[in-house]
Coordinates of C-alpha atoms and ligand atoms in Angstrom, one line a residue:
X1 CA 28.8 169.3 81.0
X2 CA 29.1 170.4 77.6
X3 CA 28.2 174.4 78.6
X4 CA 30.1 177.0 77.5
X5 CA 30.8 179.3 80.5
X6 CA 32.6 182.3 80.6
X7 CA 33.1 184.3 84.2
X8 CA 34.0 187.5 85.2
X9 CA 31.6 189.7 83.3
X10 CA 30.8 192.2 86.6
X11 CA 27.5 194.1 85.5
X12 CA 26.1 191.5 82.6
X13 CA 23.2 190.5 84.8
X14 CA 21.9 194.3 85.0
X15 CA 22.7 195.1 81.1
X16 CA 20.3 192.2 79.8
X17 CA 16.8 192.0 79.2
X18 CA 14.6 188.4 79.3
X19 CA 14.6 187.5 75.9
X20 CA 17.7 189.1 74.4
X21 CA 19.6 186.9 72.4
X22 CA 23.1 186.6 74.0
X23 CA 25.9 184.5 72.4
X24 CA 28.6 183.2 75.0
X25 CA 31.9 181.9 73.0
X26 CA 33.6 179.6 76.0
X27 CA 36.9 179.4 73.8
X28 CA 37.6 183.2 73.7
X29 CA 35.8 184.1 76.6
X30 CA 33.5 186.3 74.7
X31 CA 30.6 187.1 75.4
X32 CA 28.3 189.2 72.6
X33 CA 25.0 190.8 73.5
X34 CA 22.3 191.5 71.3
X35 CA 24.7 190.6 68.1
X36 CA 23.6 192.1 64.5
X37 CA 23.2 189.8 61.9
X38 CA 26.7 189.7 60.4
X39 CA 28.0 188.8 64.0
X40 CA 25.1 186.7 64.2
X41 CA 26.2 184.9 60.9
X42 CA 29.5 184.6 61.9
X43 CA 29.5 183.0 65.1
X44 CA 26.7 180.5 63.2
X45 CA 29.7 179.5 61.1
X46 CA 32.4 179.5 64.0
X47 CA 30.0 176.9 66.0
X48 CA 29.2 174.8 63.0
X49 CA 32.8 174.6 62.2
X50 CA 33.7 174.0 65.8
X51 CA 31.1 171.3 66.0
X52 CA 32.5 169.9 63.3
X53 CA 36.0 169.5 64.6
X54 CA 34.4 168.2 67.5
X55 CA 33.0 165.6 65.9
X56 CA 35.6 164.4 63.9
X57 CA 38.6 164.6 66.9
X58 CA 35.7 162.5 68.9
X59 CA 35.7 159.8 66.0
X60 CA 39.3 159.7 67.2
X61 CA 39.0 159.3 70.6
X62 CA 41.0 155.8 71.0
X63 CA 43.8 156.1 69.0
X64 CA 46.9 156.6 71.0
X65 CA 48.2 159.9 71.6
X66 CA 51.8 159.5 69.6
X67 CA 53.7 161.7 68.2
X68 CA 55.2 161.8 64.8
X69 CA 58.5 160.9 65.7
X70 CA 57.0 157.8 68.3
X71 CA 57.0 159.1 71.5
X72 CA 53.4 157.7 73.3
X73 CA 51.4 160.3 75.8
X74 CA 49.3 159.3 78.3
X75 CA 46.4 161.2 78.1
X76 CA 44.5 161.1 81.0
X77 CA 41.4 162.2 82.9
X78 CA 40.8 165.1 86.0
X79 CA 37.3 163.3 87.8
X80 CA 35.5 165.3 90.8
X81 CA 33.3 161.6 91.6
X82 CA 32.9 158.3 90.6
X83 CA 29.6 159.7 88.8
X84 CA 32.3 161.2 86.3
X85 CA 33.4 157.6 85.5
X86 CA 31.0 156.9 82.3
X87 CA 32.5 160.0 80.7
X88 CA 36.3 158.6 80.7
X89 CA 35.4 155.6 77.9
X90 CA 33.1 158.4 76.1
X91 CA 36.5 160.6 75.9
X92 CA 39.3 158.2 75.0
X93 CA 40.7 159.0 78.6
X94 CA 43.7 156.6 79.4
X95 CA 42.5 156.4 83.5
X96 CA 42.1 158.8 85.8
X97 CA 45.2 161.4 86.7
X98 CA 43.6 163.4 89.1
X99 CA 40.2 162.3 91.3
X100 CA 39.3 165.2 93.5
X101 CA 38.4 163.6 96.3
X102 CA 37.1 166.9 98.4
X103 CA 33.9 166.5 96.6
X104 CA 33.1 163.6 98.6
X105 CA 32.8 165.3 101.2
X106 CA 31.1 168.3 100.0
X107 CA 27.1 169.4 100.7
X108 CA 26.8 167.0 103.7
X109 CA 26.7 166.7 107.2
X110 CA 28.6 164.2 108.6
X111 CA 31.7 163.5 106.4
X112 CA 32.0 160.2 104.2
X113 CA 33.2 156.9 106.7
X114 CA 36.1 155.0 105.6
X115 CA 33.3 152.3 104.3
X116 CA 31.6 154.6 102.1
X117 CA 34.5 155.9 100.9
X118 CA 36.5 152.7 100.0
X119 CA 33.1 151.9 97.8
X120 CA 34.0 154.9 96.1
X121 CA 37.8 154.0 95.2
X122 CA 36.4 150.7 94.9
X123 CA 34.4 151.6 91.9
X124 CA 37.1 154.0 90.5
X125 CA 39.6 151.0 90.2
X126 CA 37.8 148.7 88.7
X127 CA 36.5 150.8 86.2
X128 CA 39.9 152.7 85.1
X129 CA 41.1 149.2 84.7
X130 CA 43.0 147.8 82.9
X131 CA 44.6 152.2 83.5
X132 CA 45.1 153.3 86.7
X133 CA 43.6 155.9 88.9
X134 CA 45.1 158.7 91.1
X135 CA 43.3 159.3 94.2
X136 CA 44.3 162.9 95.9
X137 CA 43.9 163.4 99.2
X138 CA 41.6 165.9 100.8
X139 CA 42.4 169.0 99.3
X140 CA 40.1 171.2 101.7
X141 CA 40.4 174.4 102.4
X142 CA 41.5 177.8 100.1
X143 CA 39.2 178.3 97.0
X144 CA 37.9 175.0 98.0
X145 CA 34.5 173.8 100.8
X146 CA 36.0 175.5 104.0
X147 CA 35.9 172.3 106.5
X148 CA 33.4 174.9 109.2
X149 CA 32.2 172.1 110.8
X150 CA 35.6 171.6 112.8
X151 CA 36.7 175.0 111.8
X152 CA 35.9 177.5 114.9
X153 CA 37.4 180.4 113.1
X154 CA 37.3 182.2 109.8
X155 CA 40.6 182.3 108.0
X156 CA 41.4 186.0 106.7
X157 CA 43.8 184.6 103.9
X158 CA 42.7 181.2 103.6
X159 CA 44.2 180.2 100.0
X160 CA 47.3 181.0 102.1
X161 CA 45.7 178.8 105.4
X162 CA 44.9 175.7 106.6
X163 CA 44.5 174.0 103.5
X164 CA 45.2 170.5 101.9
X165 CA 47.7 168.2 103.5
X166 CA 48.2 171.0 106.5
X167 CA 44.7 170.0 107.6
X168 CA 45.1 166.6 107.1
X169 CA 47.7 166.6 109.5
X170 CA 46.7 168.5 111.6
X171 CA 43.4 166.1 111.7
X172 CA 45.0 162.3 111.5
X173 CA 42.3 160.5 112.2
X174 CA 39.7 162.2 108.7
X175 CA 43.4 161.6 106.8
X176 CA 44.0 157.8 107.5
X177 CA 40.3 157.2 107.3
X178 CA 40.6 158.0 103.7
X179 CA 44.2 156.5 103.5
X180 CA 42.9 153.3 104.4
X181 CA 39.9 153.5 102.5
X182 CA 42.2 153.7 99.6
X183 CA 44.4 151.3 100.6
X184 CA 41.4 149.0 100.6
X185 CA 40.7 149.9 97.2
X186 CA 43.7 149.3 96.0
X187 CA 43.3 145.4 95.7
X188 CA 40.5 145.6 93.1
X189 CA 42.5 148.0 90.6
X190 CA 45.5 150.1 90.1
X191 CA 45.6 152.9 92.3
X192 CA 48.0 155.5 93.4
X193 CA 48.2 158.1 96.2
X194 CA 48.8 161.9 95.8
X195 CA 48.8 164.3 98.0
X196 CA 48.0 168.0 97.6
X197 CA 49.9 171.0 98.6
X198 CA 53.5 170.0 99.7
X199 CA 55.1 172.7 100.8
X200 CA 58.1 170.8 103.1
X201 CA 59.9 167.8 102.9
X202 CA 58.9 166.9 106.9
X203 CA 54.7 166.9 105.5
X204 CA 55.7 164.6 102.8
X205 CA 57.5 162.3 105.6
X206 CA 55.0 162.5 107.9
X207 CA 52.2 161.5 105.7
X208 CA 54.2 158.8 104.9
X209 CA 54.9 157.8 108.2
X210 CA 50.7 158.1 108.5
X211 CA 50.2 156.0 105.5
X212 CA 52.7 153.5 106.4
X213 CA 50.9 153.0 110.2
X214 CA 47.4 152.8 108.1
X215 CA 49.2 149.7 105.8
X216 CA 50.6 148.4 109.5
X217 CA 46.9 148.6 111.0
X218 CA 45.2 147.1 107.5
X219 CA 48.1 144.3 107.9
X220 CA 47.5 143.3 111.3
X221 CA 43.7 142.9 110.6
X222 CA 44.5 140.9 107.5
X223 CA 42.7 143.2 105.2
X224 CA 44.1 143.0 102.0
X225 CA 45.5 146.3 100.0
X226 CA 48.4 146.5 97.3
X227 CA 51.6 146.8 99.4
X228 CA 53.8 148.1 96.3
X229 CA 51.2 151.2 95.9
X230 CA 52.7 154.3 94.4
X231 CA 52.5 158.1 95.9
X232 CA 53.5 160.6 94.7
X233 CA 52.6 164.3 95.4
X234 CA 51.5 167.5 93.4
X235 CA 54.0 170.1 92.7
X236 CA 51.9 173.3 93.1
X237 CA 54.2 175.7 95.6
X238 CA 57.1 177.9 94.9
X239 CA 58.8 175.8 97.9
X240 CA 58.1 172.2 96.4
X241 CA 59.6 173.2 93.1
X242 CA 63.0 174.6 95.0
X243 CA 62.7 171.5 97.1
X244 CA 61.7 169.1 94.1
X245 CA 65.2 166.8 94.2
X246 CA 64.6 166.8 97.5
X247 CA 61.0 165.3 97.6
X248 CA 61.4 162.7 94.7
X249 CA 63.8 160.8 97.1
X250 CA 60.5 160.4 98.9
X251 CA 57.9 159.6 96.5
X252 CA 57.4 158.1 93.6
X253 CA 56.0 160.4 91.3
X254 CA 55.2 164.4 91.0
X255 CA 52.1 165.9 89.2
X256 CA 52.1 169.3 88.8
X257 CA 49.0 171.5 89.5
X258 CA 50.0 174.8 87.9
X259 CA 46.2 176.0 88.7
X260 CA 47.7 176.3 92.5
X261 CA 51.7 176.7 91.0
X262 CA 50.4 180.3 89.0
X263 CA 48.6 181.3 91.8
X264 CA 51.3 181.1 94.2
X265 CA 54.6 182.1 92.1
X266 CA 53.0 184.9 90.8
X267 CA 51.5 185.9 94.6
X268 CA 47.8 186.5 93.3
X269 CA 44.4 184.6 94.8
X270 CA 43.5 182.5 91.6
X271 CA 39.8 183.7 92.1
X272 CA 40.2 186.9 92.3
X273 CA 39.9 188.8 89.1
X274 CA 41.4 192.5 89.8
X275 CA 44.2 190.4 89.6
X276 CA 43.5 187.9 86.7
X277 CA 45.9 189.8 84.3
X278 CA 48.5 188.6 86.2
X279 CA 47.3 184.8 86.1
X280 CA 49.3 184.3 83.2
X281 CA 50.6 180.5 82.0
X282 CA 52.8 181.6 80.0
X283 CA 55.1 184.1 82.6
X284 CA 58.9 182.8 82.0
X285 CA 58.8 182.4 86.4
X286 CA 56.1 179.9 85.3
X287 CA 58.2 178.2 82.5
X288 CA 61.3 178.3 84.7
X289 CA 59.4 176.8 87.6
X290 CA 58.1 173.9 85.9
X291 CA 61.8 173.4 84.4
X292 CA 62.9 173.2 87.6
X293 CA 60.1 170.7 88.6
X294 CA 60.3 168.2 85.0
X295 CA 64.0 168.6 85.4
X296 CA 64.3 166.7 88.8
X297 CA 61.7 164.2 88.3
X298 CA 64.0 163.1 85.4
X299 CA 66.8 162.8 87.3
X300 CA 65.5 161.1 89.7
X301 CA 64.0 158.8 87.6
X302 CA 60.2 159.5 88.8
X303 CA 57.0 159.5 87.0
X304 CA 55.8 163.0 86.3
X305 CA 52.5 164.5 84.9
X306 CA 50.3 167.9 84.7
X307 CA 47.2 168.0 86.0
X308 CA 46.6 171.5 86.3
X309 CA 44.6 173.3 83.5
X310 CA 47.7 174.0 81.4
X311 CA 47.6 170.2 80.2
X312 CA 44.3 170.7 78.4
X313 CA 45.5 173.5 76.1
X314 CA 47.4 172.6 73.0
X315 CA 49.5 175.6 73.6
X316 CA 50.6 174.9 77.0
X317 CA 50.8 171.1 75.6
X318 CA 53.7 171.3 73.0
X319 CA 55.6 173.5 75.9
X320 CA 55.3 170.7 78.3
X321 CA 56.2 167.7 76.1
X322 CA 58.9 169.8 75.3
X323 CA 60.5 170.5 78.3
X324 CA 61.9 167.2 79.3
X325 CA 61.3 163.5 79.9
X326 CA 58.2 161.9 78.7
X327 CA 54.9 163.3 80.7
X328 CA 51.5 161.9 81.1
X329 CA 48.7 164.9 81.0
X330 CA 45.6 165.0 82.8
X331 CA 42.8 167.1 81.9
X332 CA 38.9 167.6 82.4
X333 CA 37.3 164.9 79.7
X334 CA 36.5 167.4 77.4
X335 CA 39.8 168.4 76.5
X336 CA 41.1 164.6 75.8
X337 CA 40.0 163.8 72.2
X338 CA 41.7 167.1 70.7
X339 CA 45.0 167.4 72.7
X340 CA 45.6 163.4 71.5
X341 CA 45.1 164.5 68.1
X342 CA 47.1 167.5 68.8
X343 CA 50.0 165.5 70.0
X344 CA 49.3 163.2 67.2
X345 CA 50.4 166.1 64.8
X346 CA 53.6 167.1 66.5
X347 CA 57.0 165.9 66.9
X348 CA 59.1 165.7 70.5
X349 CA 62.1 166.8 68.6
X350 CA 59.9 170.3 67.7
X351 CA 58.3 170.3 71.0
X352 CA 61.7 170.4 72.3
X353 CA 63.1 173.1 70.5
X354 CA 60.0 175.3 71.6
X355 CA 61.3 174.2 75.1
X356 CA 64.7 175.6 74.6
X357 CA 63.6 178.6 73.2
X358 CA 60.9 179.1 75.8
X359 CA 63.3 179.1 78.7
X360 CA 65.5 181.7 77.0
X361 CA 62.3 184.2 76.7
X362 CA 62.4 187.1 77.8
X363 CA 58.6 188.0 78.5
X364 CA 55.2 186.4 78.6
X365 CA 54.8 188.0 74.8
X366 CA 57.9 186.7 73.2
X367 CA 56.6 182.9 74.5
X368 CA 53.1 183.6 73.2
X369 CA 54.9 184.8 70.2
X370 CA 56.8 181.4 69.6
X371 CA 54.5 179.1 70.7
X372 CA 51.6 180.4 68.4
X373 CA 53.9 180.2 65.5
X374 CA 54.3 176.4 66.0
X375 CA 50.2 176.7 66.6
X376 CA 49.6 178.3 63.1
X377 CA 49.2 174.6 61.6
X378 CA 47.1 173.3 64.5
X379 CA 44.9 176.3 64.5
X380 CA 44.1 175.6 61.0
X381 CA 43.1 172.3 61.7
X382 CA 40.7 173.9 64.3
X383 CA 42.6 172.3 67.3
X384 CA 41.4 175.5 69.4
X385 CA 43.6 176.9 72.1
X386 CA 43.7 179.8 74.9
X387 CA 46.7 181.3 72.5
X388 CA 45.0 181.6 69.2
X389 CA 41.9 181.8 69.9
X390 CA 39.0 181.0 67.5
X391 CA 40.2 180.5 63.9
X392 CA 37.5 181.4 61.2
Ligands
PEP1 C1 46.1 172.5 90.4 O1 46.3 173.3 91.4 O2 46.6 172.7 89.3 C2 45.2 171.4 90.6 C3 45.1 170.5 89.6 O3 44.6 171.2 91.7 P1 43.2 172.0 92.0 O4 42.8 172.8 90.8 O5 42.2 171.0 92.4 O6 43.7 172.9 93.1
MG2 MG1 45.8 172.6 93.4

């Protein structure tokens, strides 16, 4: 929305007055009350200068994201409803890696039909065209709408619960309802499946085996669908990383949330902020965990992307391209124009060499230390990032 946010602050609300002039910096997650004039002045300048950047990265917006020595990224878009379609053209966004379809279904109540949802995938495909869309699966439950209306109990640790694909199966008939309602979709565009939350190889199988009766059922009614569509499934626990050779056999491509993949390798509830210090990107069990993951989609020869919010930081970026075969990004909309032109002013070879050095780190400081050496030059250029910061 174009609103610099910042959370977390505990006791702002009772600290200001109506009327106090507040300045909220969304890239630093600072937040200055009642500034004097000299911070007043500087922040003036920071914004103008950030606007400016903006502004010239957005003139940019449609040139391919390659890098200096050739290799092209696809740059892609995270959408929470097809009312977030307009804003993919306005961003340069090469389709849609991640729709989060739980929003659907959020706010109401009765839940959407298979009708009103194939509309809704309907419209996605044909618009990402001639790109493709991913369409995630339910991903209900944890930090996300708590499904009540079925639900008769409250889940004491529900991050931990009955979240994602685990409700889905356990509730077949809301999954292939919005199975087929993709499946539908899929003849007027390019779609692919994805589910959320793997945890085992036997979900992946038998949401498979689900998908493969909703293509029997779709078949049989001669209701057409694309036959060849792709799943794949998000790498966001501990256990699917360990498991990842395992899964590609089964799947087509991985995406890797590492909003979900921090939260769960480093044990912490990614809402929670007593524990924020230890949401940390840039952990080596994070760097070695999405090794693991990028290292067996290669092998196998499977597509593999981010998704999570490490794809939309220019820091986290130049780790990822450098850690193995070629990976698409996805990222709110915001965050397109500047990581193209980021990637535009890089090189794989250096990327790759941040990779190697990365996964020999010892600590989360010595990676910050590395990585925001390579930054210096993108910094200058105002390409902002979680890891520098601001740059006056
Ligand atoms: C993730 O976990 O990184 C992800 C992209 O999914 P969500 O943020 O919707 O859980
Ligand atoms: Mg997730």
């Amino acid at each position: 929305m174009d609103i610099p946010a910042v959370v977390g602050l505990k006791n702002l609300s009772i600290r200001l007055k109506t009327g106090d002039l507040v300045i909220v910096d969304g890239n630093s997650g600072d937040v200055v009350l009642r500034p004097t004039g000299d911070q007043f002045q500087k922040y003036n300048r920071r914004r103008q200068k950030f606007l400016y950047f903006d502004e010239t990265v957005h003139a940019q917006k449609d040139l391919k994201a390659a890098t200096k020595d050739g290799i092209e990224v696809r740059v892609m878009a995270n959408i929470e409803s097809s009312g977030d379609l307009p804003h993919l053209a306005e961003h340069g966004a090469e389709g849609v890696g991640l729709y989060r379809t739980e929003f659907l279904y959020l706010n109401r109540n009765e839940w959407p039909d298979e009708e009103e949802q194939f509309q809704d995938y309907k419209k996605v495909a044909q618009v990402v065209a001639p790109h493709y869309a991913v369409i995630r699966t339910l991903d209900i439950g944890g930090d996300k709408i708590s499904p009540s209306k079925s639900f008769s109990e409250v889940e004491p640790n529900p991050a931990m619960g009955l979240r994602a694909i685990r409700y889905c199966l356990k509730h077949p008939k809301i999954f292939k309802t919005q199975l087929k309602a993709i499946l539908r979709a899929s003849h007027y565009g390019k779609l692919k499946i994805m589910y959320p939350l793997i945890t085992t190889v036997e979900e992946l199988l038998a949401a498979n085996a689900l998908l493969e009766e909703c293509k029997k059922q779709l078949a049989e009614n001669e209701i057409p669908f694309d036959s060849d569509i792709e799943v794949g499934i998000m790498i966001e626990t501990p256990s699917s990383v360990m498991l990842a050779d395992i899964l590609a056999r089964h799947c087509s491509f991985f995406s890797i949330g590492t909003n979900d993949l921090i939260q769960y390798t480093m044990a912490i509830d990614r809402i929670n902020e007593q524990v924020a210090y230890l949401y940390e990107p840039l952990s080596p069990a994070i760097v070695r965990m999405l090794s693991v993951a990028i290292n067996a989609a290669t092998k196998a020869g499977i597509g593999i992307s981010v998704c999570g919010k490490m794809a939309g930081d220019p820091a986290y970026a130049l780790l990822l391209l450098g850690m193995g075969q070629t990976i698409n990004l996805s990222m709110d909309v915001h965050s397109i124009p500047r990581i193209k032109k980021f990637i535009r002013s890089i090189s794989i070879a250096e990327a790759k060499q941040v990779g190697v050095e990365a996964l020999a780190a010892n600590d989360t400081e010595e990676l910050k230390g590395l990585i925001a050496a390579r930054l210096t030059l993108a910094a200058a250029e105002g390409i902002t990032s979680a890891l520098v910061g601001n740059v006056d």
